[in-house]
Coordinates of C-alpha atoms and ligand atoms in Angstrom, one line a residue:
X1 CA -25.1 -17.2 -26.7
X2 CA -26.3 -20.3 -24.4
X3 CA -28.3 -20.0 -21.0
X4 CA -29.4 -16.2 -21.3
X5 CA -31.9 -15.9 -24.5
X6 CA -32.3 -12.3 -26.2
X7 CA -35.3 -11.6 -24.9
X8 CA -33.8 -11.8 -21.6
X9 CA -31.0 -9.2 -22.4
X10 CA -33.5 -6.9 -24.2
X11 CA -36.1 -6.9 -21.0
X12 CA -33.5 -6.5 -18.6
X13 CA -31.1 -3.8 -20.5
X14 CA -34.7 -1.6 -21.5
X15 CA -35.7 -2.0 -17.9
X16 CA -32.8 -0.1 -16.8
X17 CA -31.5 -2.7 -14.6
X18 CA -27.7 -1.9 -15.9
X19 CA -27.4 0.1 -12.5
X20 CA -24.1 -0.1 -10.7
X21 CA -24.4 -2.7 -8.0
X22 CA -23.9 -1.2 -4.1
X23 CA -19.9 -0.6 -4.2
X24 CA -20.4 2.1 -1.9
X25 CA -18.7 2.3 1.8
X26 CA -20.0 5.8 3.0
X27 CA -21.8 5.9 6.1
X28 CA -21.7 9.5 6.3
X29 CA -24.8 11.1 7.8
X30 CA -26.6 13.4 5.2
X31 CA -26.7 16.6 4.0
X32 CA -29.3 17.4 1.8
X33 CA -28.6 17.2 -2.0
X34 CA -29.9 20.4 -4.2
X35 CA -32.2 18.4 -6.6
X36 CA -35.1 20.0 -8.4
X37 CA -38.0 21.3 -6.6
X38 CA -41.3 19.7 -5.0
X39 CA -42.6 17.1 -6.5
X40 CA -46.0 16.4 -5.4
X41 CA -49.1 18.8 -3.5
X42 CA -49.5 19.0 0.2
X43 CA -51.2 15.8 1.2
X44 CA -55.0 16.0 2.7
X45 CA -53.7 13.5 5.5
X46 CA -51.0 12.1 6.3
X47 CA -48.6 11.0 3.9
X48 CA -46.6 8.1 4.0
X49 CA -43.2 7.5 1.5
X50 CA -41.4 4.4 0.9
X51 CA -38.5 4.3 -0.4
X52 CA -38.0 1.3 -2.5
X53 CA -39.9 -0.5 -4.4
X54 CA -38.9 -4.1 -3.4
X55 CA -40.5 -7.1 -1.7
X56 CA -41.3 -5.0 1.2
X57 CA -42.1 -1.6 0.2
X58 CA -44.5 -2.8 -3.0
X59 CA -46.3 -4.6 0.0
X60 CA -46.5 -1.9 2.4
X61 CA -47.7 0.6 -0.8
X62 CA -50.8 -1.7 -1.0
X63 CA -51.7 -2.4 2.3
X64 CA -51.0 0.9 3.9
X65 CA -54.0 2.3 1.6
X66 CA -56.2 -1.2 1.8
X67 CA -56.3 -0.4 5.7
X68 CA -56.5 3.2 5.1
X69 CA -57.3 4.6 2.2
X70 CA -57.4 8.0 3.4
X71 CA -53.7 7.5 3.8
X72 CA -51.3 9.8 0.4
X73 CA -49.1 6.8 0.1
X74 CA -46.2 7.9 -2.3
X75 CA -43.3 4.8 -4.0
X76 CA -40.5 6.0 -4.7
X77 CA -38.2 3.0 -6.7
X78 CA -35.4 3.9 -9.0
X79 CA -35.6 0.6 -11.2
X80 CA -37.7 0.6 -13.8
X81 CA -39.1 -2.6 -13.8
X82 CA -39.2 -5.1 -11.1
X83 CA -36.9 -8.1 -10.7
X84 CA -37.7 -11.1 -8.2
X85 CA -34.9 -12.6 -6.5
X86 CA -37.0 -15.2 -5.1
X87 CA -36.8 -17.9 -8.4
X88 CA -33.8 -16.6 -9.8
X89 CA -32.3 -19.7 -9.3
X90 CA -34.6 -21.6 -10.6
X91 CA -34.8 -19.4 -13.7
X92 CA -30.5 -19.6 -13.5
X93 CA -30.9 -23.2 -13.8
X94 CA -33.1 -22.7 -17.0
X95 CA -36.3 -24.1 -15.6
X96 CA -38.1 -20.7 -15.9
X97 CA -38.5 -17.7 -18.3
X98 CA -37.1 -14.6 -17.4
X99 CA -41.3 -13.4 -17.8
X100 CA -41.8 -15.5 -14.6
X101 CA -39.3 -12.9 -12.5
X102 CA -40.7 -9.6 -14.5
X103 CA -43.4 -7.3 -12.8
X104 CA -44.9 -3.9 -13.5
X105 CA -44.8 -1.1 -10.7
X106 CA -47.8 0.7 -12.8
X107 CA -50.7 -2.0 -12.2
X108 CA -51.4 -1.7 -8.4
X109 CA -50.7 2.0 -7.8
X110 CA -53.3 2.4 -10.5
X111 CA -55.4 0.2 -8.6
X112 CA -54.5 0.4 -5.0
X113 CA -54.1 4.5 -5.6
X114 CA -50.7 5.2 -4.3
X115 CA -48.5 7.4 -6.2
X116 CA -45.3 5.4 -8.1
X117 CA -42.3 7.6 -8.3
X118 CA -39.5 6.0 -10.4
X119 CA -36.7 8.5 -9.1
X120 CA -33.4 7.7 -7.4
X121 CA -34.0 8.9 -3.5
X122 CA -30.2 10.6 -3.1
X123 CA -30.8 11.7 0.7
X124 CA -33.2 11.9 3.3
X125 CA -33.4 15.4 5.8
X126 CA -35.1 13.8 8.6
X127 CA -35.4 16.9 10.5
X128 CA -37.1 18.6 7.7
X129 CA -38.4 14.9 6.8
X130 CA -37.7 15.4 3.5
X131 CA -36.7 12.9 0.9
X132 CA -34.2 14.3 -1.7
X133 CA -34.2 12.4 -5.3
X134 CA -32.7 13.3 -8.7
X135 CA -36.2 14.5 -9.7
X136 CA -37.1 16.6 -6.7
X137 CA -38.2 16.3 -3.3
X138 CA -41.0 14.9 -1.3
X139 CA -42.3 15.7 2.1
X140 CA -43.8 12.9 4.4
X141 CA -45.4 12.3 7.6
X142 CA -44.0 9.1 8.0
X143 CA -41.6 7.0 6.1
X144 CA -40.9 3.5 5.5
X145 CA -38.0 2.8 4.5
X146 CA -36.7 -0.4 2.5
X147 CA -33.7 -0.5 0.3
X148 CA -32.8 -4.2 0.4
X149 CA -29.1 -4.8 0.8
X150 CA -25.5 -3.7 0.0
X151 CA -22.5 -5.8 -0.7
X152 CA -20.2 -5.0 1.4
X153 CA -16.6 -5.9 -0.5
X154 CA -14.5 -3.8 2.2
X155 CA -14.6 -6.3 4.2
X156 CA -12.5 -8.2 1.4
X157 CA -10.5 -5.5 0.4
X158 CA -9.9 -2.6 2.5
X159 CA -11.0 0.2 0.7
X160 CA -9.4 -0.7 -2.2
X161 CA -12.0 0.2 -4.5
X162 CA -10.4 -0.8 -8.0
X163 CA -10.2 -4.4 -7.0
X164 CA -14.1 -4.6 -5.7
X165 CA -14.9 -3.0 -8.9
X166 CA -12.6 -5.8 -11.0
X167 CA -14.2 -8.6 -8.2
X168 CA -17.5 -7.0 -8.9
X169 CA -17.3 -6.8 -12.4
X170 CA -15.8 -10.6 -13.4
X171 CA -17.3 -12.2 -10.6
X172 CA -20.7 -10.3 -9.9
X173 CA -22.5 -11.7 -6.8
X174 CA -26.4 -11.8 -8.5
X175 CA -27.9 -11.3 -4.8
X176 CA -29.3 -8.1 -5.9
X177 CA -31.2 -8.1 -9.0
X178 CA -30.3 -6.9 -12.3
X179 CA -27.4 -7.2 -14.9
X180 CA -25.5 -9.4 -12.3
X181 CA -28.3 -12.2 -12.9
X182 CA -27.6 -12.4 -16.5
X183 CA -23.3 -12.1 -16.0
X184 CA -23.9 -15.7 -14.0
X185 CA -26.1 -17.6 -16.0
X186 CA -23.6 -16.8 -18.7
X187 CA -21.0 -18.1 -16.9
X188 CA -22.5 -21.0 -16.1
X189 CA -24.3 -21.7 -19.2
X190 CA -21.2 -21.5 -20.8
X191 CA -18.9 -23.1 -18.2
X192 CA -17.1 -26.5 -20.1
X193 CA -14.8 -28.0 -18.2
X194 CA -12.4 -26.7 -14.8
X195 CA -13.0 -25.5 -11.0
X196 CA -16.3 -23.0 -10.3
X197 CA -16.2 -21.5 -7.2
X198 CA -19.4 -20.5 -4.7
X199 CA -19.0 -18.4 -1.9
X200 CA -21.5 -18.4 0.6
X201 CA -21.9 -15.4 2.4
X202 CA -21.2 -15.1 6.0
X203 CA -24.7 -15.0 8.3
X204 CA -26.7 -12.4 8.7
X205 CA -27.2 -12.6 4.9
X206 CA -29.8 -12.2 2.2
X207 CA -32.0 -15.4 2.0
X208 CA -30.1 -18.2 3.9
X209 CA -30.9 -21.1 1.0
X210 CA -30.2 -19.1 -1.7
X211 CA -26.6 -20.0 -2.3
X212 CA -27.2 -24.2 -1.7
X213 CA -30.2 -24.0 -3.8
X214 CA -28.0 -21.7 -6.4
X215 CA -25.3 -24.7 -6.0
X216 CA -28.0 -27.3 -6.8
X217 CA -28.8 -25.7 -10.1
X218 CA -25.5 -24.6 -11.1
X219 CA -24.7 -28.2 -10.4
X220 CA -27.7 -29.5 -12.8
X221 CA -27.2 -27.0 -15.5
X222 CA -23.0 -28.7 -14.9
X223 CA -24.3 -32.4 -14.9
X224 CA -27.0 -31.6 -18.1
X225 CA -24.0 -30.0 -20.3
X226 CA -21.3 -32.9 -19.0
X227 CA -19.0 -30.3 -18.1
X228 CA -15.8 -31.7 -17.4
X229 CA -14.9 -30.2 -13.7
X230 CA -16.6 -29.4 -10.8
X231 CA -18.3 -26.9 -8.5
X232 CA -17.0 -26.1 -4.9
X233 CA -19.0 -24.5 -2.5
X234 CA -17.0 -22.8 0.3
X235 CA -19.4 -22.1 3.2
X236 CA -17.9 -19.9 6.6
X237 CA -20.2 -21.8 8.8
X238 CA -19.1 -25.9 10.0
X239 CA -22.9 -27.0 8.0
X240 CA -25.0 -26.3 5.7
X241 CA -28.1 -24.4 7.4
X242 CA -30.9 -24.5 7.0
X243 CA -32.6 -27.8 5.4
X244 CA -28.8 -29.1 5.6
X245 CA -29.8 -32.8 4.6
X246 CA -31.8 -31.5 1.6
X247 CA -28.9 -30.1 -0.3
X248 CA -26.8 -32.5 1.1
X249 CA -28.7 -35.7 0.1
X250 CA -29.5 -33.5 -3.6
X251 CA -25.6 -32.7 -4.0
X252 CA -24.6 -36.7 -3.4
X253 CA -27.4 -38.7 -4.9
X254 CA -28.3 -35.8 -8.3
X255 CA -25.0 -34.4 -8.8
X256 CA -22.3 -36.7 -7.1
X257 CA -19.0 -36.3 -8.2
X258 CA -19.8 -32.5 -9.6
X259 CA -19.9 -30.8 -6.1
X260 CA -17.6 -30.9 -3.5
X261 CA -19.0 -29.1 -0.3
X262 CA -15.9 -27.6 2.1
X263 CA -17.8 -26.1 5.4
X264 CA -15.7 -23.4 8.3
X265 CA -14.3 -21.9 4.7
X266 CA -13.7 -18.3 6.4
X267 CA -12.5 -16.1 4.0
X268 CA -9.0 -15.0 4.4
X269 CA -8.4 -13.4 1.1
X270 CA -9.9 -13.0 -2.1
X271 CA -7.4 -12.8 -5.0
X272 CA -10.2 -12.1 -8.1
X273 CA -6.8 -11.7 -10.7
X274 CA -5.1 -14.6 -9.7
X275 CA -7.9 -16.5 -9.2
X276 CA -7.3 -17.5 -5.8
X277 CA -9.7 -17.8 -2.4
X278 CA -7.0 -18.0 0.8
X279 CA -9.5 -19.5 3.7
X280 CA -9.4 -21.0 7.2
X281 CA -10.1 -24.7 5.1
X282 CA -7.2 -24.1 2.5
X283 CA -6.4 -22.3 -0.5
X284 CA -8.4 -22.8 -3.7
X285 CA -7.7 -22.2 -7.5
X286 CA -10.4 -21.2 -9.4
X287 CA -11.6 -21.1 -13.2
X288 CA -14.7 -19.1 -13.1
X289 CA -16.1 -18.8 -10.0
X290 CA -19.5 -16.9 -8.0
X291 CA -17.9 -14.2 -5.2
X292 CA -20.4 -13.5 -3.1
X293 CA -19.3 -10.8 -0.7
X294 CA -20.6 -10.3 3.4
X295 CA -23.8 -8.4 2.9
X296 CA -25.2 -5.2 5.3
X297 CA -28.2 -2.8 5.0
X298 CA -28.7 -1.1 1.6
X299 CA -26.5 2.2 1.0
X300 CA -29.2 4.7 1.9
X301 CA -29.6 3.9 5.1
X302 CA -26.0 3.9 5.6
X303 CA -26.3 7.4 4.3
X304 CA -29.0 8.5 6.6
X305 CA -27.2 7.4 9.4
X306 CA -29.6 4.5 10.3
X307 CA -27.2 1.6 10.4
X308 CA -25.6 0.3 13.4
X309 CA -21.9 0.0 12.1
X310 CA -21.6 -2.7 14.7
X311 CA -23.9 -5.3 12.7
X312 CA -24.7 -3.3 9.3
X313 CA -28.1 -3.4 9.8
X314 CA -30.6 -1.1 10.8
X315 CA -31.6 -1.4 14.7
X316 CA -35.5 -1.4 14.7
X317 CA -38.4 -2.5 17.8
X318 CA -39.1 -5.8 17.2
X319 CA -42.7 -5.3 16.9
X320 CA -43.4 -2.1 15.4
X321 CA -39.9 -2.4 13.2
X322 CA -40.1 1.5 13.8
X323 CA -35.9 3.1 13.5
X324 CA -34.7 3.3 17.3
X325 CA -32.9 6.3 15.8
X326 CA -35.9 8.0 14.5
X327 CA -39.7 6.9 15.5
X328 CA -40.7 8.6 12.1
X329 CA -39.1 6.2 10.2
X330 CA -39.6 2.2 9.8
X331 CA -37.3 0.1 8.5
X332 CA -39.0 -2.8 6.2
X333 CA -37.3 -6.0 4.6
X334 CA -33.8 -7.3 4.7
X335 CA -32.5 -4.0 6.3
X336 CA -34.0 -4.5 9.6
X337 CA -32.4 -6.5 11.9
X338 CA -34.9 -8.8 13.9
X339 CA -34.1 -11.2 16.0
X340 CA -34.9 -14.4 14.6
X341 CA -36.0 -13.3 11.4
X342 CA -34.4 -14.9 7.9
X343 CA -33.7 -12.2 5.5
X344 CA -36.1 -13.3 2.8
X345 CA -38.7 -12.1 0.4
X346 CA -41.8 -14.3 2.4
X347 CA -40.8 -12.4 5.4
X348 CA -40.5 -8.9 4.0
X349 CA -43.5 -9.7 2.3
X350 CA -45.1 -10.8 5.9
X351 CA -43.8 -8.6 8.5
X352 CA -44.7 -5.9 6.4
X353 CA -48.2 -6.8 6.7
X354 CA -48.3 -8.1 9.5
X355 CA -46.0 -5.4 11.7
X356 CA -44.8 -2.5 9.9
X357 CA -48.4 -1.5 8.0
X358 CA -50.2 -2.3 11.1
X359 CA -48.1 -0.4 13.6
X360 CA -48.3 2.4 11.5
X361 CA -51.8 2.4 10.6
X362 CA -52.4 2.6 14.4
X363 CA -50.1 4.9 14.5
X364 CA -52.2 6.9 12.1
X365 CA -55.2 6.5 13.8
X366 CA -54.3 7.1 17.5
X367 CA -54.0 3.5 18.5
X368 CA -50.8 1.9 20.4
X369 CA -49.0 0.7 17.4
X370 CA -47.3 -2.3 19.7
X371 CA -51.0 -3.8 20.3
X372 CA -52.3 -3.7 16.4
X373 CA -48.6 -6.0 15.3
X374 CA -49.8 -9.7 15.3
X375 CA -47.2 -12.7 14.5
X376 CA -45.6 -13.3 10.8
X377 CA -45.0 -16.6 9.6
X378 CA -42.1 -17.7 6.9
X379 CA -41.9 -20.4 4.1
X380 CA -38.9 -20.9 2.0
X381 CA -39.0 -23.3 -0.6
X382 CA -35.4 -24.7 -3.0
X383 CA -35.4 -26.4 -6.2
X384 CA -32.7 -28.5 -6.2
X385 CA -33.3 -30.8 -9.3
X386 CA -34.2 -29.6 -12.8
X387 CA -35.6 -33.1 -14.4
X388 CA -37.7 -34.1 -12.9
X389 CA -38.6 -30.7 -10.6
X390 CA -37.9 -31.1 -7.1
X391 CA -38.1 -29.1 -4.3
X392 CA -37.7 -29.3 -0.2
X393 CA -38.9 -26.1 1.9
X394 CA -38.9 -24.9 5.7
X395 CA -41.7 -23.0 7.1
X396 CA -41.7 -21.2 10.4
X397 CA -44.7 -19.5 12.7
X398 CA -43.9 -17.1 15.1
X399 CA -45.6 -15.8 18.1
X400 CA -45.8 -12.1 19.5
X401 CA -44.2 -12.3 23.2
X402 CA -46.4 -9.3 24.5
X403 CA -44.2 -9.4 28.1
X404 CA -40.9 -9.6 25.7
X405 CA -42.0 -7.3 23.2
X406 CA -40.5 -9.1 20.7
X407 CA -41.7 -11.8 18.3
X408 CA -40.8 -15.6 19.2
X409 CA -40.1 -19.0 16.6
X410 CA -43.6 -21.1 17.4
X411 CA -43.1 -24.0 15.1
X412 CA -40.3 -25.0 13.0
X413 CA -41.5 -27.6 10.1
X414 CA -38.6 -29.1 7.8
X415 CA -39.2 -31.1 4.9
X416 CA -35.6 -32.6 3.7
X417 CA -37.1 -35.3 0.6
X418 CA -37.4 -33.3 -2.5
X419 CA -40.5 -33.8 -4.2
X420 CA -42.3 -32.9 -7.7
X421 CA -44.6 -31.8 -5.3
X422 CA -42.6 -29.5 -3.2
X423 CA -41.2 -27.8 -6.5
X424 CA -45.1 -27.5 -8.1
X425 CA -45.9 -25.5 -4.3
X426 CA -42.6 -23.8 -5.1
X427 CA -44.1 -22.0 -8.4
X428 CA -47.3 -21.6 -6.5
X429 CA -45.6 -20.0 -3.8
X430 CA -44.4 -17.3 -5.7
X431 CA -47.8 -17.0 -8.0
X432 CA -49.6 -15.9 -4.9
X433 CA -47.2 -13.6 -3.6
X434 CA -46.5 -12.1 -7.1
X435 CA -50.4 -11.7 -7.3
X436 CA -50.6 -9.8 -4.0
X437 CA -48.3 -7.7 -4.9
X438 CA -48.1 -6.2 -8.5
X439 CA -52.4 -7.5 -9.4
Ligands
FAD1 C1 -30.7 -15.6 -5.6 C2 -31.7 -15.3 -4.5 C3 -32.8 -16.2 -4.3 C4 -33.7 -15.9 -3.4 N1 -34.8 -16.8 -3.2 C5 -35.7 -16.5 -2.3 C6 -36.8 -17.4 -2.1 O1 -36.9 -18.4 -2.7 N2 -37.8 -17.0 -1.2 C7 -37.7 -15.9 -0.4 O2 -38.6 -15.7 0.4 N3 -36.7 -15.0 -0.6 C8 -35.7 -15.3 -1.5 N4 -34.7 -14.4 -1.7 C9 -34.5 -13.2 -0.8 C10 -35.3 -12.0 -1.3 O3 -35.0 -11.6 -2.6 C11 -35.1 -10.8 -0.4 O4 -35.1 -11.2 1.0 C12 -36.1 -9.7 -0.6 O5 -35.9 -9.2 -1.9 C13 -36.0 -8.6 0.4 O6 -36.9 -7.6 0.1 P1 -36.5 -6.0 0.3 O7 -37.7 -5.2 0.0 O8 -35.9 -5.8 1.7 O9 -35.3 -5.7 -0.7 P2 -35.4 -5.7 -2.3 O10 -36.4 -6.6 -2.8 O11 -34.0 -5.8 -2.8 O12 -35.9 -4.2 -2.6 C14 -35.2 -3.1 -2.3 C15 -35.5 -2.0 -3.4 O13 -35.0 -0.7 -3.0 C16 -34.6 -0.1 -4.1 N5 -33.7 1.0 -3.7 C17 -32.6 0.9 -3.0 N6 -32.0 2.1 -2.9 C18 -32.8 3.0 -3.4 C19 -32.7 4.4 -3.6 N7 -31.7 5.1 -3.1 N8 -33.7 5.0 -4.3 C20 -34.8 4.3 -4.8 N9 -34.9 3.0 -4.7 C21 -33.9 2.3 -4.0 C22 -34.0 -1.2 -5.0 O14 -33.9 -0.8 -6.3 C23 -34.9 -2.3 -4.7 O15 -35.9 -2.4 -5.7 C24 -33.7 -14.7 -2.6 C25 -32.6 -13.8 -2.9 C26 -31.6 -14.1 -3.8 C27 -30.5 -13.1 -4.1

């Protein structure tokens, strides 16, 4: 077995990651599930749930009780073990253990002193504000919630669930984490010779780079095993975006010959049997291939009824991120839809620090939420060469326009020439954040 090492299968089958991926396409509004009883005492104070246990609701767990410890902060995430997207990639292209990606949920609750449910939430009664999960329920004050993404495969084909389940299954997307992760290195690990296929998602999706930087290691794992083929990378948009002469420059001068980029590659059909991709740039053949789907808000929230079903996402104020369908609730992470904002771990990590726990905490203590938000920033490094490690990144600051109400793009810095310098920030990067969050 080449690319994925035992270990790897053992941590991530006994971490019961082996969870169906989000093949749902209910956006029914909720009706409470009978589930065992209540789960936890009456809070002192107010208590605040999140439901999932992600980059945005492990950071809004801490920092809801290091502003406020008086605060019953309850998690409630139904993996076992946490999973980083963010260096995925890097770990698909073999330049990382699986350990790197691997994180407890029990070290800060113990030490912040929130309570870590690992339950499924199945419903939420927000007139009762209730959350429902296969263990029991929970009452709350006021929720946060956070479920990361869906794949949204209806929009490929039409409510024909057997053929998402086949796509799903032979081609699985890896853009949420889990079994999916290990399915792709796999494939490419193993890939020898032939056409592999990229789809890039259309935009709003989950972390803009994350399919060129994906390309650039699928490319270098390609070039290191001399596979005889190449990899094609249909993007919907006319250009790669964003750090477009970055992967450009790394796809010509590292891997040259291996990639062929086709841009305004709208999808017209996806054939997963046949093995065929109908698009507005031509019809394309492929061997083994990397189907990612159009993503929306996480199924829950569908559930709940929190979604617009114009965009998929959930319509939140752009400062306080609080549900414009339900003031109770805030939406955290990729779920929200904020003007401006890349769906991507940094900036779950920050706005939920920097908007979401501070509105709230206000809210808490009788202050305007809208005046306690201040301005998240947003740094997003890609590896794009394996030997020697190189890396480009884009950071961005915003501003809090107080007339606007909304938050603004400050300062936009690009940096385009890979460097080993770039990728050594790129493990620091995720060191610090990975500290923050589970130490
Ligand atoms: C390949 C790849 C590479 C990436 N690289 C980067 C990068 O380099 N830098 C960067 O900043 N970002 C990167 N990202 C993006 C980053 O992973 C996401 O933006 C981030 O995970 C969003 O955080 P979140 O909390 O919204 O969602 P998630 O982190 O997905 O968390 C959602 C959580 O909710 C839980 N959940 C959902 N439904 C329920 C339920 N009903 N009951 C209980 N729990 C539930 C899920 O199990 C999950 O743990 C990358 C993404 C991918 C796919």
């Amino acid at each position: 077995m080449s690319g994925v090492s035992r270990r790897d299968l053992f941590k991530i089958a006994g971490a019961g990651l082996l969870i169906g991926s989000s093949l749902h396409t209910s956006t029914a509004c909720a009706k409470p599930v009978k589930t065992a009883g209540r789960m936890l005492p009456p809070p002192k104070g107010n208590r605040v749930v999140i439901v999932g246990g992600g980059w945005a609701g492990v950071t809004a767990a801490k920092h809801i009780k290091k502003e406020m410890p008086s605060a019953d902060v309850v998690l409630i995430e139904k993996r076992k073990i946490f999973m980083s997207c963010p260096i995925s990639n890097v770990w698909l292209g073999g330049l990382v253990d699986m350990d790197f990606l691997m994180h407890d949920f029990h070290t800060p609750a113990s030490k912040y002193g929130y309570t870590f449910i690992n339950a499924t939430v199945l419903d939420i009664d927000r007139s009762k504000r209730r959350v429902y999960t296969n263990e029991g329920y929970v009452d709350y004050d006021y929720l946060i919630l956070a479920p990361g993404i869906g794949y949204n495969y209806d929009a490929w084909f039409k409510g024909d669930k057997d053929m998402a389940r086949y796509c799903a299954t032979h081609f699985p997307s890896a853009f949420i984490p889990g079994s999916e992760h290990i399915a792709l290195k796999r494939k490419v690990h193993n890939f020898e010779e032939g056409t592999f296929v990229l789809i890039v998602p259309p935009p709003p999706h989950r972390c803009p780079p994350a399919p060129y930087e994906r390309a650039a290691m699928i490319a270098y794992v390609f070039k290191k095993n001399r596979v005889k083929g190449k990899l094609i990378i249909l993007d919907p948009k006319k250009d790669i975006k964003p750090k477009g002469p970055g992967f450009r420059n790394a796809y010509i001068e590292l891997y040259g010959g291996l990639v062929e980029y086709v841009p305004n590659a709208k999808i017209k059909e996806v054939d997963p049997v046949k093995k065929v991709i109908r698009t507005t740039a031509g019809d394309f053949r492929f061997d083994d291939a990397n189907l990612n789907p159009p993503h929306r808000a996480g199924d829950l929230a569908w559930k709940v009824g929190l979604v617009n079903p114009k965009t998929g996402w959930c319509d939140v104020d752009p400062l306080t991120l609080q549900s414009k369908q339900d003031p109770r609730i805030f939406v955290a992470g990729d779920a929200a839809s904020v003007k401006g904002f890349p769906k991507s771990g940094d900036m779950a990590h920050n706005h939920t620090q920097t908007m979401v726990v501070k509105a709230l905490v206000a809210l808490m203590k009788g202050k305007d939420p809208k005046e306690a938000v201040r301005a998240p920033t947003n740094t997003c490094y890609s590896m794009v060469n394996g030997d020697p490690k190189e890396a480009i990144v884009i950071n961005v600051i915003y501003d809090i326009d107080r007339k606007k109400g909304a938050p603004v793009k400050k300062k936009v810095n690009v940096e385009n020439r890979r460097s080993e310098q770039l990728a050594r920030a790129t493990f620091e990067w995720a060191r610090a954040l990975y500290r923050d969050m589970f130490s």
